[in-house]
Amino acid sequence: MLLFLTGRILRLLTLLAAVSVLSFLLLEASPIDPVRAYVGADMLKVGPEQWAKIAEYWGLDRPLPERLARWSMAVLRGDLGVSMIFRRPVLDVIGERFLASLALMLTAWTFSGIFGFALGTLAGMKQGTWTDRLIKWYCLTLASTPLFWLGLLMLLTFAVWLGWFPVGLGVPAGVPAHEVTLADRVHHLLLPALTLGITGVAGVALHTRQKLVEVLQSDYVLFARARGESGLQLFRRHGLRNIALPVTTLQFASFSELFGGSVLAEQVFSYPGLGQAAVQAGLRGDVPLLLGVVIFSAIFVFSGNLAAELLYRLIDPRLRLKGDPCEQR
Amino acid sequence: MLMTKEAVRPLLEVSGLSVSFTQYTGGLRQKTIQAIVDLSVSVRPGEMLAIVGGSGSGKSLLAHAILGILPGNACVDGRMIYAGEHLTPVRQATLRGREIALIPQSVNFLDPLMRVGAQVRSSSLNGNGAAVQREIFSRYHLAAGTEQLFPFQLSGGMARRVLVATAAAGNARLIIADEPTPGLHSAIVRETLAHLRELSTAGRAVMLITHDITAALETADRIAVFYAGSTVETAPVSDFCGEGELLRHPYSKALWRALPQNGFRPLSGSQPSVDDLPQGCLFAPRCPFASPDCAAVQPELRPLRGGETRCHHAA
Ligand code: SF4
């Protein structure tokens, strides 16, 4: 276990190093001009000398290897620099935005997990019936629906037409920050989370269904039936036991799709999360923020995968007890 | 001894059983695949019947058909009588695991994520499951900690004993043992057979499905020979002797003579595929005694000298 964890940590470190350097170089090669990002709307008022001064102030006139080295050293010290568009330390921006995104993603994740699992189980248990076909059809339709389109549909229906939810943003407009209640936040969160969750349902349901069908066709279920088990008892004793692990694992391993989806959902609903910040940083050439987001999302996705692997090792007896002579007797 | 057993009414009587599967081959075109064509066997309490046949003769499906656990696309026909009453799907559902128990082929039939003790407990439904399971484990010399193990931790021999224990734990009157997967150590196979013998001596009806005729001859009371989806002969074990002159069907004689201890004279040719059966006697293409009417008319299973045979010319 210790070996496994050290291995994973090493892998994370190399991954982060590679991702950072690569994105640094990519941004370097892109037409983004960080000074322009900093100057923003004041562009016309800034002369070439000032321009050069700003570049010098940020160290942008240094050669590439030196800048990369300086930036890396800073990152190692935990300093991700200052966001040029927010004019605040990148870490602060990410921290704040990430909390908002996390709330959004967690809600969507839980929703798609529970709802998808239930649908998939139902379809798998009733394999070949109309219930199964209906659920499969629903999932396939859902899976081929673009998220932003679904988001717009939800907006039109629930926000514009029914008026149940606000049209966008993370908090009510025009209300001082300290007066924003938790209920306000939840109210703003629900629609984007639901949109993100609904698109996740299809994958979870189809995966659950497939796993359950596999399990139900297995020899051990055949033998369980030969012993007189059937229906719910069979599902509880063998079905649930054997699909729970692969399904939960996949749910954790899907953090990358979740993050990708949240970028879109936040865009559609103008929800002030990390994804939206990333899009802004990209569009407006905020290099430090963009690099920060990249590193952060890499860690996020990595921890999802790590959780998935850990789950297997801690729960699956075939991995948990392997090579442990005390347990093997 | 044999006489008293004959006098007892069969616990299970299967006659004219056929099993086929419907498959959809591209779009809505259906295809029917025959697996068992015409199978008849019976087994009495206290008796051990071995069903012997080459691989692919549909032996395992017989067990599943009796238990009523064939897949949904299977079509079953024929008559099954258990304890004097028709074995309907409803009855099968109430009997399996209680009155009729299965010993599967391998440890793969145990749930890989469930401790074996808990799985055995499921079959001893009445009374104190845990106590019954511990009792049965100790009877089969399984150490006290075995119940806490997962299937992958069992050795080949332990796995076999756990599987037998699963069937023995309940009060099943009929035990159907599917042949252990090939490659198992012969000592383990012998031990399993001895356990089965014990169970039948204790008054249970035991049905052993196997391709290993030597093992069957060592332990069973009667042998049913299976060829291309049909029973071709049933005979008491004692008829398998000498040059096989007491046997009733040319195929059983050939099986007997093909054994190493009897000169190892294998029969040429192979079993016809159940999908593409000959018109008349299924054995005609390979039979040394075949006459023209053999290929035209399919022989019925008929009683002969205390056994049964499916051959026009047997006497
Ligand atoms: S019926 Fe004819 S072909 Fe068939 S086994 Fe008997 S003798 Fe051979």
mmCIF file of C-alpha atoms and ligand atoms in Angstrom, chain B residues 249-250 281 283-284 287 289-290 294 299 311-313, ligand 1:
data_model
loop_
_atom_site.group_PDB
_atom_site.id
_atom_site.type_symbol
_atom_site.label_atom_id
_atom_site.label_comp_id
_atom_site.label_asym_id
_atom_site.label_seq_id
_atom_site.Cartn_x
_atom_site.Cartn_y
_atom_site.Cartn_z
ATOM 1 C CA HIS B 249 -25.929 -50.401 -27.736
ATOM 2 C CA PRO B 250 -23.036 -50.396 -30.223
ATOM 3 C CA CYS B 281 -30.435 -43.749 -36.099
ATOM 4 C CA PHE B 283 -25.270 -43.539 -34.612
ATOM 5 C CA ALA B 284 -25.773 -45.126 -38.056
ATOM 6 C CA CYS B 287 -22.151 -48.072 -36.490
ATOM 7 C CA PHE B 289 -23.910 -53.124 -37.415
ATOM 8 C CA ALA B 290 -25.913 -50.600 -39.362
ATOM 9 C CA CYS B 294 -31.201 -48.104 -39.485
ATOM 10 C CA PRO B 299 -35.049 -46.276 -33.119
ATOM 11 C CA CYS B 311 -31.130 -49.635 -31.243
ATOM 12 C CA HIS B 312 -33.112 -51.678 -33.749
ATOM 13 C CA HIS B 313 -30.870 -54.666 -33.604
HETATM 14 S S1 SF4 C 1 -30.128 -48.879 -34.813
HETATM 15 FE FE1 SF4 C 1 -28.752 -49.686 -36.316
HETATM 16 S S2 SF4 C 1 -27.288 -48.023 -36.666
HETATM 17 FE FE2 SF4 C 1 -28.358 -47.539 -34.804
HETATM 18 S S3 SF4 C 1 -27.085 -48.383 -33.263
HETATM 19 FE FE3 SF4 C 1 -28.549 -49.945 -33.729
HETATM 20 S S4 SF4 C 1 -27.572 -51.161 -35.276
HETATM 21 FE FE4 SF4 C 1 -26.397 -49.304 -35.140
#
